[in-house]
XYZ file of C-alpha atoms in Angstrom:
738
model
C -4.984 -0.112 -11.862
C -1.636 -1.874 -12.237
C -0.271 1.068 -14.202
C -0.775 3.531 -11.369
C 2.335 5.151 -9.922
C 2.679 7.226 -6.773
C 4.173 10.656 -6.721
C 7.841 11.059 -7.200
C 6.269 -3.357 23.083
C 2.856 -2.390 22.016
C 1.529 0.899 23.248
C -1.881 -0.114 24.512
C -2.158 3.025 26.581
C -5.015 5.442 26.047
C -3.188 8.303 27.734
C 0.118 9.090 26.144
C 1.743 12.517 26.173
C 0.708 14.324 23.027
C 3.778 14.841 20.903
C 2.908 16.589 17.684
C 5.406 17.438 15.006
C 5.744 21.147 14.241
C 6.589 20.482 10.620
C 5.675 17.910 8.030
C 7.262 14.778 6.677
C 10.996 15.104 6.052
C 11.454 14.935 2.315
C 12.126 11.498 0.949
C 12.811 13.127 -2.374
C 14.946 15.732 -0.643
C 17.632 13.188 0.134
C 17.253 11.306 -3.106
C 20.534 12.719 -4.344
C 22.308 11.566 -1.196
C 20.914 8.040 -1.432
C 21.706 7.989 -5.129
C 25.337 8.627 -4.220
C 25.193 5.886 -1.586
C 23.496 3.351 -3.880
C 24.404 4.202 -7.471
C 23.511 0.783 -8.863
C 19.857 1.374 -8.041
C 19.754 5.092 -8.718
C 21.238 4.909 -12.187
C 19.919 2.308 -14.592
C 22.326 1.763 -17.474
C 22.121 -1.991 -17.844
C 23.069 -3.586 -21.144
C 20.555 -6.410 -20.804
C 17.193 -4.788 -20.262
C 15.409 -7.807 -18.778
C 18.151 -8.678 -16.291
C 18.472 -6.990 -12.914
C 21.746 -5.163 -12.087
C 23.324 -8.184 -10.406
C 22.588 -10.506 -13.321
C 23.778 -7.847 -15.763
C 27.173 -7.887 -14.084
C 27.333 -11.678 -14.297
C 26.196 -11.706 -17.917
C 28.909 -9.204 -18.825
C 31.635 -11.432 -17.356
C 30.222 -14.962 -17.039
C 32.044 -17.738 -15.232
C 31.465 -21.485 -15.364
C 29.239 -21.354 -12.299
C 25.445 -21.507 -12.193
C 23.303 -18.757 -10.711
C 19.985 -19.222 -8.893
C 17.521 -16.823 -10.500
C 13.821 -15.963 -10.525
C 12.405 -15.678 -14.059
C 9.116 -13.851 -14.524
C 7.113 -14.721 -17.636
C 4.999 -12.506 -19.816
C 1.232 -12.984 -19.264
C -0.017 -16.206 -20.815
C 3.465 -17.452 -21.730
C 5.035 -20.800 -20.860
C 8.609 -21.369 -19.800
C 10.749 -21.921 -22.935
C 11.742 -25.541 -23.438
C 15.452 -24.693 -23.374
C 15.073 -23.431 -19.779
C 12.985 -26.254 -18.380
C 16.001 -28.390 -17.505
C 17.141 -25.664 -15.120
C 13.910 -25.518 -13.078
C 14.282 -25.853 -9.309
C 11.089 -26.420 -7.348
C 7.539 -25.641 -8.386
C 6.144 -22.652 -10.236
C 5.555 -19.412 -8.314
C 2.066 -18.809 -9.648
C 1.528 -15.641 -7.642
C 3.898 -13.744 -9.938
C 4.049 -16.125 -12.952
C 7.641 -17.081 -12.205
C 10.039 -19.997 -11.970
C 13.190 -20.493 -9.920
C 16.052 -21.687 -12.122
C 19.678 -22.702 -11.640
C 21.083 -21.286 -14.866
C 24.694 -21.368 -16.100
C 26.032 -17.836 -16.147
C 26.918 -18.288 -19.802
C 23.161 -18.528 -20.530
C 22.172 -15.313 -18.746
C 22.661 -12.976 -21.692
C 20.414 -15.112 -23.884
C 17.456 -14.600 -21.521
C 17.237 -11.004 -22.658
C 16.237 -12.098 -26.164
C 13.513 -14.572 -25.169
C 10.057 -13.077 -25.846
C 8.443 -15.278 -23.181
C 10.636 -13.775 -20.448
C 9.441 -10.563 -18.818
C 12.381 -10.182 -16.435
C 15.049 -12.144 -14.581
C 16.297 -11.478 -11.063
C 18.917 -12.809 -8.685
C 17.478 -15.184 -6.112
C 19.131 -12.925 -3.600
C 19.597 -13.737 0.086
C 16.999 -12.928 2.716
C 17.590 -12.927 6.448
C 15.894 -12.483 9.789
C 15.857 -8.852 10.907
C 16.777 -9.455 14.551
C 19.473 -7.694 16.495
C 20.554 -9.013 19.898
C 20.527 -6.548 22.782
C 20.160 -6.337 26.574
C 17.064 -7.361 28.469
C 14.132 -5.018 28.697
C 10.646 -5.177 30.097
C 9.196 -6.976 27.054
C 5.983 -6.514 25.146
C 2.981 -4.832 26.735
C -0.427 -6.469 26.793
C -3.339 -5.203 24.790
C -5.974 -3.930 27.139
C -8.627 -6.539 27.739
C -11.495 -4.104 28.242
C -12.625 -4.547 24.629
C -12.643 -8.354 24.946
C -10.738 -8.691 21.661
C -8.064 -11.388 21.382
C -7.731 -11.941 17.634
C -9.977 -15.005 17.644
C -10.769 -16.248 14.152
C -8.084 -14.177 12.399
C -5.385 -16.179 10.621
C -1.856 -14.772 10.862
C 0.797 -16.287 8.595
C 4.308 -15.985 10.022
C 6.905 -16.459 7.280
C 10.092 -17.127 9.202
C 12.246 -19.982 10.512
C 9.332 -22.126 11.676
C 7.726 -22.663 15.071
C 8.776 -24.783 18.025
C 7.232 -28.217 18.385
C 6.352 -27.451 22.001
C 6.052 -24.449 24.299
C 3.782 -23.858 27.279
C 2.800 -20.457 25.887
C 1.389 -22.154 22.776
C -0.716 -24.712 24.654
C -4.464 -24.462 24.064
C -5.809 -23.665 27.523
C -9.434 -24.074 26.436
C -8.976 -27.750 25.606
C -9.307 -27.267 21.853
C -7.433 -29.705 19.656
C -5.185 -28.635 16.806
C -3.570 -30.563 13.933
C -0.336 -30.904 15.914
C -1.725 -31.821 19.335
C -2.599 -29.117 21.822
C -0.103 -26.630 20.389
C -1.989 -23.663 18.916
C -0.546 -24.109 15.423
C -3.237 -24.249 12.765
C -0.873 -25.111 9.901
C 2.845 -25.678 9.399
C 4.542 -25.789 5.984
C 8.293 -26.278 5.520
C 9.745 -24.644 2.378
C 13.347 -25.383 3.417
C 13.596 -29.072 4.318
C 10.130 -30.374 3.507
C 9.351 -31.742 6.975
C 5.741 -32.288 8.001
C 5.772 -31.582 11.749
C 6.466 -28.156 13.291
C 10.041 -27.325 14.264
C 12.270 -24.271 14.495
C 15.997 -24.962 14.275
C 16.899 -21.277 14.387
C 14.485 -19.956 17.019
C 13.613 -16.654 15.378
C 10.200 -17.671 14.057
C 9.016 -18.933 17.437
C 10.066 -15.679 19.090
C 8.089 -13.728 16.491
C 5.059 -16.004 16.838
C 5.082 -15.587 20.613
C 4.969 -11.798 20.292
C 1.823 -12.136 18.194
C -0.098 -14.868 20.015
C 1.776 -16.346 22.972
C -0.529 -16.712 25.982
C 2.149 -15.939 28.582
C 1.593 -19.164 30.529
C 5.187 -19.451 31.785
C 5.150 -15.821 32.996
C 1.608 -15.795 34.418
C 0.538 -13.580 31.532
C 3.306 -11.004 31.856
C 4.850 -11.867 28.498
C 1.666 -12.681 26.623
C 1.335 -11.803 22.965
C -0.839 -9.140 21.424
C -3.576 -11.385 19.983
C -3.357 -14.647 21.965
C -6.362 -16.258 20.276
C -5.324 -15.579 16.681
C -4.681 -18.593 14.448
C -1.006 -19.285 13.708
C 0.012 -20.429 10.239
C 3.776 -21.047 10.465
C 5.572 -21.074 7.105
C 9.248 -22.002 7.343
C 11.285 -20.094 4.743
C 14.516 -19.489 6.723
C 17.077 -22.137 7.648
C 18.861 -22.944 10.911
C 21.018 -19.832 10.508
C 18.074 -17.520 9.925
C 18.861 -17.228 6.229
C 16.968 -17.914 3.045
C 16.348 -16.569 -0.425
C 13.629 -14.467 -1.955
C 12.342 -17.503 -3.849
C 11.519 -19.384 -0.631
C 9.728 -16.322 0.736
C 7.821 -15.899 -2.531
C 6.889 -19.590 -2.408
C 5.446 -19.021 1.063
C 3.524 -15.963 -0.159
C 2.257 -18.047 -3.069
C 1.000 -20.666 -0.608
C -0.812 -17.953 1.348
C -2.589 -16.760 -1.791
C -3.805 -20.292 -2.501
C -4.887 -21.122 1.064
C -5.969 -17.757 2.478
C -9.679 -18.531 2.351
C -9.318 -21.973 3.942
C -7.431 -20.611 6.960
C -8.916 -17.077 6.941
C -5.438 -15.602 6.578
C -5.848 -11.828 6.856
C -2.342 -10.930 8.046
C 1.161 -11.909 6.908
C 4.170 -11.122 9.096
C 7.597 -10.929 7.449
C 10.253 -10.320 10.080
C 12.797 -10.944 7.360
C 13.932 -9.076 4.320
C 16.368 -8.805 1.450
C 18.544 -6.085 0.016
C 16.854 -3.671 -2.357
C 18.389 -3.977 -5.816
C 15.525 -2.797 -8.034
C 12.416 -0.667 -7.938
C 9.459 -2.189 -6.138
C 7.573 -1.981 -9.439
C 9.655 -4.841 -10.878
C 11.180 -6.634 -7.869
C 9.564 -10.102 -7.670
C 9.428 -10.122 -3.862
C 7.642 -6.773 -3.761
C 5.276 -7.834 -6.540
C 4.368 -11.037 -4.695
C 3.474 -8.963 -1.639
C 1.320 -6.743 -3.831
C -0.690 -9.682 -5.108
C -1.671 -10.477 -1.514
C -2.705 -6.918 -0.649
C -4.891 -6.910 -3.748
C -6.624 -9.927 -2.182
C -7.272 -7.968 1.017
C -4.400 -9.455 3.044
C -2.301 -7.074 5.152
C 1.414 -7.715 4.555
C 3.614 -6.447 7.388
C 7.396 -6.296 7.019
C 10.295 -5.342 9.250
C 12.021 -2.156 8.112
C 15.501 -3.579 8.790
C 18.297 -2.856 11.241
C 20.491 -0.602 9.099
C 19.784 2.695 10.841
C 23.388 3.258 11.898
C 26.811 2.850 10.353
C 29.784 1.249 12.071
C 30.579 4.556 13.799
C 27.097 4.779 15.300
C 25.984 7.583 12.993
C 22.483 7.597 11.525
C 22.356 6.553 7.892
C 19.555 6.914 5.373
C 18.147 4.474 2.853
C 18.381 1.188 4.784
C 14.809 -0.073 4.329
C 14.752 -3.748 3.285
C 12.576 -5.411 0.646
C 9.656 -5.939 0.572
C 9.236 -3.133 3.103
C 10.314 -0.683 0.397
C 6.984 -1.165 -1.407
C 4.074 1.225 -0.766
C 1.534 -1.602 -0.471
C 3.481 -3.185 2.410
C 3.016 -2.005 6.006
C 6.617 -1.309 7.037
C 7.499 -1.230 10.735
C 10.517 0.337 12.398
C 11.572 -0.187 16.010
C 11.219 1.909 19.150
C 12.555 1.382 22.651
C 10.551 1.703 25.872
C 13.829 2.459 27.707
C 12.838 -0.162 30.253
C 10.023 1.879 31.781
C 6.213 1.705 31.543
C 6.069 5.433 30.777
C 5.485 6.424 27.191
C 7.081 9.846 27.542
C 10.619 8.454 27.458
C 10.115 6.121 24.500
C 12.650 6.664 21.728
C 13.337 5.455 18.220
C 15.801 2.560 18.371
C 19.091 3.615 16.832
C 19.418 0.428 14.787
C 16.015 0.859 13.118
C 16.343 1.468 9.369
C 15.648 4.992 8.148
C 14.023 5.968 4.862
C 13.740 6.834 2.112
C 13.664 3.606 0.167
C 16.626 2.808 -1.999
C 16.191 3.846 -5.616
C 12.485 4.796 -5.388
C 12.991 7.318 -2.549
C 9.660 6.516 -0.911
C 8.997 7.792 2.610
C 9.280 4.820 4.989
C 8.817 3.321 7.567
C 5.049 3.625 8.004
C 5.207 3.626 11.814
C 7.294 2.192 14.648
C 6.619 -0.261 17.476
C 8.631 -1.576 20.442
C 11.545 -3.653 19.225
C 14.327 -3.420 21.806
C 14.757 -6.057 24.508
C 11.533 -7.907 23.708
C 10.901 -11.109 25.669
C 9.250 -13.979 23.853
C 9.524 -17.723 23.303
C 12.841 -19.555 23.383
C 13.480 -22.861 21.618
C 15.918 -25.275 23.329
C 18.424 -26.701 20.865
C 17.932 -23.945 18.316
C 20.792 -21.828 17.001
C 19.730 -18.729 18.921
C 19.270 -20.704 22.146
C 22.685 -22.342 21.959
C 24.650 -19.254 20.932
C 23.046 -16.623 23.164
C 22.785 -18.030 26.670
C 23.069 -14.565 28.245
C 19.773 -13.549 26.623
C 17.749 -16.441 28.065
C 15.231 -15.472 30.746
C 13.401 -17.547 33.330
C 9.640 -17.340 33.663
C 7.645 -17.006 36.860
C 6.692 -20.687 36.736
C 9.380 -23.313 37.315
C 10.341 -24.990 34.035
C 13.131 -27.295 32.923
C 14.720 -24.556 30.818
C 14.558 -20.746 30.447
C 11.353 -20.373 28.420
C 11.997 -16.839 27.203
C 14.664 -14.978 25.282
C 15.351 -11.259 24.929
C 15.831 -10.106 21.347
C 15.937 -6.716 19.691
C 15.293 -5.643 16.133
C 12.620 -4.560 13.745
C 11.858 -8.299 13.587
C 10.377 -7.879 17.051
C 8.546 -4.660 16.141
C 6.718 -6.039 13.087
C 4.800 -8.751 15.016
C 3.644 -6.115 17.510
C 1.823 -4.498 14.593
C 0.712 -7.858 13.184
C -0.989 -8.650 16.486
C -2.584 -5.214 16.549
C -3.935 -5.726 13.026
C -5.448 -9.070 14.058
C -7.322 -7.264 16.837
C -8.452 -4.546 14.410
C -9.754 -7.128 11.947
C -11.618 -8.980 14.675
C -13.268 -5.688 15.614
C -13.955 -4.758 11.984
C -13.514 -7.575 9.434
C -14.323 -5.233 6.522
C -11.071 -3.271 6.835
C -8.844 -3.213 3.740
C -5.031 -3.136 3.894
C -4.978 0.572 2.991
C -7.560 1.464 5.639
C -5.671 -0.599 8.224
C -2.522 1.387 7.471
C -4.411 4.693 7.562
C -5.941 3.929 10.977
C -2.597 2.827 12.417
C -0.928 6.014 11.187
C -3.792 8.302 12.206
C -3.819 6.948 15.783
C -0.018 6.804 16.170
C 1.811 9.250 18.435
C 4.282 11.456 16.584
C 7.387 12.693 18.381
C 8.746 16.081 17.326
C 12.286 14.876 18.049
C 12.229 12.520 15.071
C 11.603 12.924 11.374
C 8.997 10.815 9.578
C 11.861 9.045 7.820
C 12.770 7.698 11.274
C 9.368 7.185 12.883
C 6.904 7.180 9.993
C 3.594 8.469 11.308
C 4.732 7.803 14.873
C 4.651 5.305 17.738
C 2.092 2.493 17.610
C -1.052 2.905 19.760
C -2.865 -0.442 19.745
C -5.698 0.729 21.955
C -6.416 3.745 19.760
C -6.190 1.790 16.504
C -8.561 -0.939 17.692
C -11.066 1.558 19.071
C -11.128 3.535 15.822
C -11.484 0.340 13.774
C -14.413 -0.728 15.957
C -15.992 2.730 15.649
C -16.042 2.435 11.859
C -17.782 -0.937 12.176
C -20.445 0.337 14.585
C -20.926 4.053 13.901
C -24.270 5.475 12.951
C -25.194 8.773 11.322
C -24.363 11.576 13.716
C -21.901 9.517 15.776
C -18.890 11.443 16.984
C -15.510 10.041 15.993
C -13.478 9.115 19.123
C -10.403 11.240 18.374
C -7.737 11.493 21.085
C -5.568 14.616 21.204
C -2.386 12.562 21.450
C -3.024 10.892 18.090
C -0.985 12.201 15.195
C -4.219 12.639 13.167
C -2.214 12.361 9.979
C -1.298 9.858 7.311
C 1.712 9.672 5.028
C 0.220 9.087 1.596
C 3.198 8.077 -0.501
C 5.601 10.973 0.049
C 2.886 13.416 1.096
C 1.831 14.182 4.657
C -1.904 14.755 5.066
C -3.261 16.342 8.260
C -6.203 18.279 9.587
C -9.245 16.122 8.797
C -10.979 12.848 9.502
C -10.455 9.520 7.781
C -13.446 8.748 5.604
C -13.787 4.938 5.636
C -15.867 5.092 2.444
C -13.183 6.985 0.491
C -11.838 5.392 -2.680
C -8.260 5.556 -1.341
C -8.848 2.422 0.727
C -9.879 0.141 -2.145
C -7.729 -2.955 -2.662
C -6.950 -1.914 -6.245
C -5.488 1.445 -5.178
C -1.738 1.565 -4.609
C -0.914 3.515 -1.467
C 0.392 6.925 -2.535
C -1.378 7.065 -5.898
C -2.396 10.578 -6.975
C -5.266 9.773 -9.324
C -7.570 6.793 -9.746
C -9.244 7.115 -13.128
C -11.899 8.252 -13.658
C -12.062 9.733 -10.148
C -9.699 11.712 -7.990
C -8.348 10.154 -4.843
C -10.179 11.124 -1.649
C -8.629 10.347 1.721
C -10.711 12.183 4.288
C -13.380 14.738 5.042
C -13.368 18.434 5.865
C -13.298 19.048 9.607
C -14.600 22.630 9.384
C -15.282 25.308 6.821
C -11.688 26.354 6.322
C -10.389 22.842 5.866
C -10.122 21.246 2.457
C -11.046 17.712 1.573
C -7.942 15.622 0.984
C -7.688 14.921 -2.688
C -7.590 16.720 -6.008
C -9.682 19.785 -6.811
C -10.322 20.219 -10.498
C -12.894 20.700 -13.209
C -13.067 19.774 -16.862
C -10.931 22.748 -17.877
C -8.317 22.644 -15.143
C -7.378 19.497 -13.278
C -3.743 20.269 -12.541
C -4.040 22.077 -9.229
C -3.866 19.673 -6.324
C -4.668 20.807 -2.807
C -3.592 18.641 0.086
C -4.042 20.014 3.573
C -5.719 23.001 5.153
C -6.229 26.363 3.516
C -6.534 28.707 6.473
C -4.681 31.992 6.246
C -3.191 32.224 9.720
C 0.269 31.363 8.483
C 0.590 28.024 10.206
C -1.069 25.774 7.675
C -0.007 25.735 4.058
C -1.824 24.578 0.979
C 0.035 21.685 -0.598
C -0.342 21.475 -4.305
C 0.403 23.108 -7.600
C -0.461 26.612 -8.606
C 2.499 28.406 -10.111
C 4.914 27.652 -7.320
C 4.604 24.479 -5.306
C 4.853 24.699 -1.553
C 4.818 21.484 0.408
C 5.062 22.014 4.129
C 4.882 24.821 6.643
C 6.537 28.235 6.526
C 7.514 28.752 10.159
C 11.172 29.312 10.915
C 12.058 25.758 11.827
C 9.710 23.920 9.548
C 10.226 22.297 6.194
C 9.487 23.832 2.839
C 9.332 21.487 -0.121
C 8.837 22.911 -3.544
C 9.564 26.247 -5.132
C 9.952 29.258 -2.852
C 10.648 31.739 -5.620
C 10.264 32.005 -9.387
C 12.821 29.304 -10.126
C 14.739 28.575 -6.961
C 13.905 25.251 -5.350
C 14.358 24.708 -1.628
C 14.064 21.190 -0.299
C 14.643 20.778 3.393
C 14.468 23.060 6.398
C 14.821 26.768 5.797
C 15.033 28.079 9.338
C 18.084 28.104 11.586
C 21.583 27.973 10.182
C 22.120 24.318 10.940
C 19.157 23.234 8.891
C 19.459 21.639 5.490
C 18.796 23.471 2.268
C 18.459 21.289 -0.790
C 18.097 23.141 -4.015
C 19.218 26.600 -5.033
C 20.269 28.793 -2.138
C 21.338 32.034 -3.787
C 17.895 33.604 -3.690
C 17.675 35.115 -7.157
C 16.156 34.044 -10.411
C 18.072 31.645 -12.658
C 20.633 31.019 -9.946
C 22.828 28.056 -10.815
C 24.539 27.604 -7.476
C 23.206 24.503 -5.762
C 23.743 23.766 -2.095
C 22.928 20.264 -0.961
C 23.572 19.665 2.696
C 23.866 21.805 5.782
C 24.879 25.445 5.628
C 27.110 25.751 8.706
C 30.860 25.963 8.359
C 31.598 22.440 9.493
C 28.776 20.731 7.699
C 28.624 19.162 4.283
C 28.043 21.275 1.216
C 27.381 19.446 -2.014
C 26.890 21.513 -5.095
C 28.428 24.618 -6.596
C 30.337 26.915 -4.275
C 30.288 30.197 -6.107
C 29.485 32.116 -9.217
C 32.292 30.441 -11.130
C 30.162 27.269 -11.079
C 32.974 25.271 -9.533
C 31.775 22.177 -7.745
C 32.542 21.565 -4.095
C 31.750 18.168 -2.667
C 32.586 17.555 0.956
C 32.824 19.510 4.173
C 33.487 23.234 4.126
C 36.521 23.111 6.454
C 37.734 19.688 5.513
C 37.589 17.733 2.280
C 36.959 19.540 -0.972
C 36.373 17.496 -4.080
C 35.786 19.363 -7.269
C 37.179 22.346 -9.091
C 39.090 24.904 -7.073
C 39.212 27.975 -9.241
C 38.048 29.586 -12.417
C 40.845 27.970 -14.382
C 39.028 24.670 -14.043
C 41.831 22.994 -12.117
C 40.693 20.070 -10.038
C 41.500 19.866 -6.352
C 40.831 16.637 -4.540
C 41.733 16.480 -0.902
C 41.603 18.755 2.108
C 41.009 22.467 1.750
C 43.108 23.720 4.670
C 46.570 25.271 4.554
C 48.418 22.857 6.815
C 51.365 21.124 5.145
C 49.907 17.660 5.481
C 46.909 18.456 3.324
C 46.775 16.627 0.020
C 46.031 18.305 -3.264
C 45.375 16.110 -6.265
C 44.659 17.668 -9.581
C 46.078 20.302 -11.880
C 48.010 23.162 -10.279
C 48.173 25.588 -13.203
C 48.576 25.620 -16.956
C 47.564 22.010 -17.242
C 50.429 20.783 -15.058
C 49.404 17.897 -12.868
C 50.123 17.967 -9.162
C 49.469 14.822 -7.218
C 50.408 14.790 -3.576
C 50.759 17.382 -0.846
C 51.137 21.028 -1.746
C 53.950 22.238 0.537
C 57.638 22.278 -0.300
C 58.523 18.996 1.357
C 55.776 16.960 -0.116
C 55.400 14.938 -3.257
C 54.704 16.522 -6.605
C 53.816 14.228 -9.466
C 53.269 15.797 -12.805
C 55.015 18.077 -15.255
C 57.483 20.615 -13.861
C 57.345 22.759 -16.985
C 55.551 22.598 -20.287
C 57.091 19.302 -21.349
C 59.259 17.833 -18.592
C 57.839 15.208 -16.287
C 58.577 15.455 -12.581
C 57.804 12.518 -10.369
C 58.859 12.614 -6.739
C 59.326 15.213 -4.023
C 60.035 18.845 -4.882
C 63.326 18.925 -2.930
C 64.366 15.372 -3.508
C 63.898 12.913 -6.317
C 63.240 14.023 -9.857
C 62.243 11.407 -12.374
C 61.768 12.635 -15.869
C 63.567 14.175 -18.814
C 66.217 16.847 -18.350
C 66.175 17.711 -22.005
C 64.321 16.720 -25.126
C 65.329 13.077 -24.784
C 67.547 12.690 -21.727
C 66.139 10.808 -18.769
C 67.014 12.062 -15.303
C 66.522 9.678 -12.433
C 67.838 10.793 -9.073
C 67.875 13.814 -6.775
C 67.457 17.391 -7.945
C 70.520 19.104 -6.411
C 74.088 19.218 -7.742
C 74.906 15.768 -6.355
C 72.104 14.160 -8.235
C 72.803 11.259 -10.517
C 71.908 11.820 -14.162
C 71.290 8.818 -16.365
C 70.944 10.065 -19.921
C 70.418 8.130 -23.108
C 72.449 8.638 -26.293
C 71.055 8.797 -29.747
C 71.620 5.093 -30.242
C 69.628 4.293 -27.177
C 72.654 2.906 -25.270
C 72.597 4.014 -21.636
C 75.704 5.466 -20.047
C 76.915 7.778 -17.317
C 78.693 7.786 -13.989
C 77.627 5.630 -11.085
């Protein structure tokens, strides 16, 4: 199944206002062109050295005398070439058949020719995905009515370590642990090699407390989600909250080797790295995949790149390995400091999909991540540098035992704790089924697109109850569906609604990549028909015709649309404000919203057959239009009343700059007849280019002229009668008046 490809805090409340989306998932593919412009190194692969990633290609093209830390993946069954063994740093990463090397940059190009080498990648930086903010109410407590606390479920936290002591980690039942009465089942240090638990940054302890702190110093107010889960703390980040992908992969490799011994069912990665390659070849993403294939749920923070410096939302900021479909990727929400769910919002900093380069719809869902209170670590970097975020408990202690942090780092462990509860209720759950249940029971908010919220806001109570139902149900049992649940999943880039999750469906197998369209020799099935007019989620075909895919409901009342291929593909709903993905006419493609004037149309907008005019962006006067502007096929890139980049008229002359008529507007390009005009277009501005067929004019139109006044004479000076003329004679000796 490795060759399969997909198509191109805690809300523990049972009663949450139902907030259903009127449309379907905002197209990840629909903004692929925009993200490709933002991240061209991922979107366009034109590397000279096929086995090297883009960063190493650049270094191989212009090597220096420095060495580069790299991760080298080997072909199956191959050993590391002898010439590379002297560069090995650390032990082998068996999970992905790789080594970490410190290689001279002059050697990089030669790696491309080694048959034993499958690929080589930068050992790029990784960092904690936290984001400091103001205090908030903190994490909510999972309802205790089900008597589920995560007992027996191992949760590996790959982060900056765990504190050597905290009251909230003390074993209150008198049980002994390897490190005294601190509830730490295992500690492994991949940074400094120390044996005893410590956390010199403080981030890992905060994350661990969200998952399984018992809230002792706050009389239970700031308890974690699964307080009886087993903590396996793997230190892969240093005192500054930084690391590399190789240390994270080493920790994942350790999990694969020791998962059975410690019953590790969940991995939390509140850290990430920049996306530089597709998840199909990125070593960090591949290491995460190896764990999911072993039945381990890998949870990653989406990242905190949801806004630019001006506070505007930006797309494509999902971090690795959260860009991979087999990873459960968590964005952040904010409770706005109230216990009410109705005013919860998506945190502005939370990274928005699609994924860079692969354009996959992410995140998978969101959880509280703003102003979360959890464990502090005296002496750690965060403790020393952020005194204003330290918070006292309700029990007198010698130091503030809690700290308020914000970020998707705080949201991911909310989900990790929820998954531990789900697995305690139903140990047979696979990673895919865990994700499906979390998405199906989430609460979608119509104010946000799925690229912001995924399937919606986390509902721990609903997810655990549905997981327990699948473990206990008998024939004829009624599924406990709550109206406020989204009752949908995002399968790859497709939104599936209108049915029930079938826990026996082949989509949940550990060898199925989330989002895959076909699993030979069978078609993917996700759910069951709710009533006669609803269609089973999956492919409908026979031996003669297996190309028509139907995803969704087939009723004819105009609100639900068949998703799939026929002649024209329609993905989405057809109401005025909803999204249409696919072809809406014989050849014209519309991607985006097709309703009100401010909505986005991606594809051809002219309405007729064979129309070549593409509009990418919004259609209002002050919004961005990318594509061709008229029948002359001239390209306009930029805003309609502001910057125009592209060709300006039928003569093919290029205009770069602003499109208005004010004198300060800049026009760069050819003005007519091949003459170049660089500068502003009014009489007092600069014109650089040829003033006639052969003479060069550099300077302002009413001031300096630099160029030739005749076939060979050079004129430097002003253009009126007082201008100085410096000619040259035939012998090349300069002369003239001064």
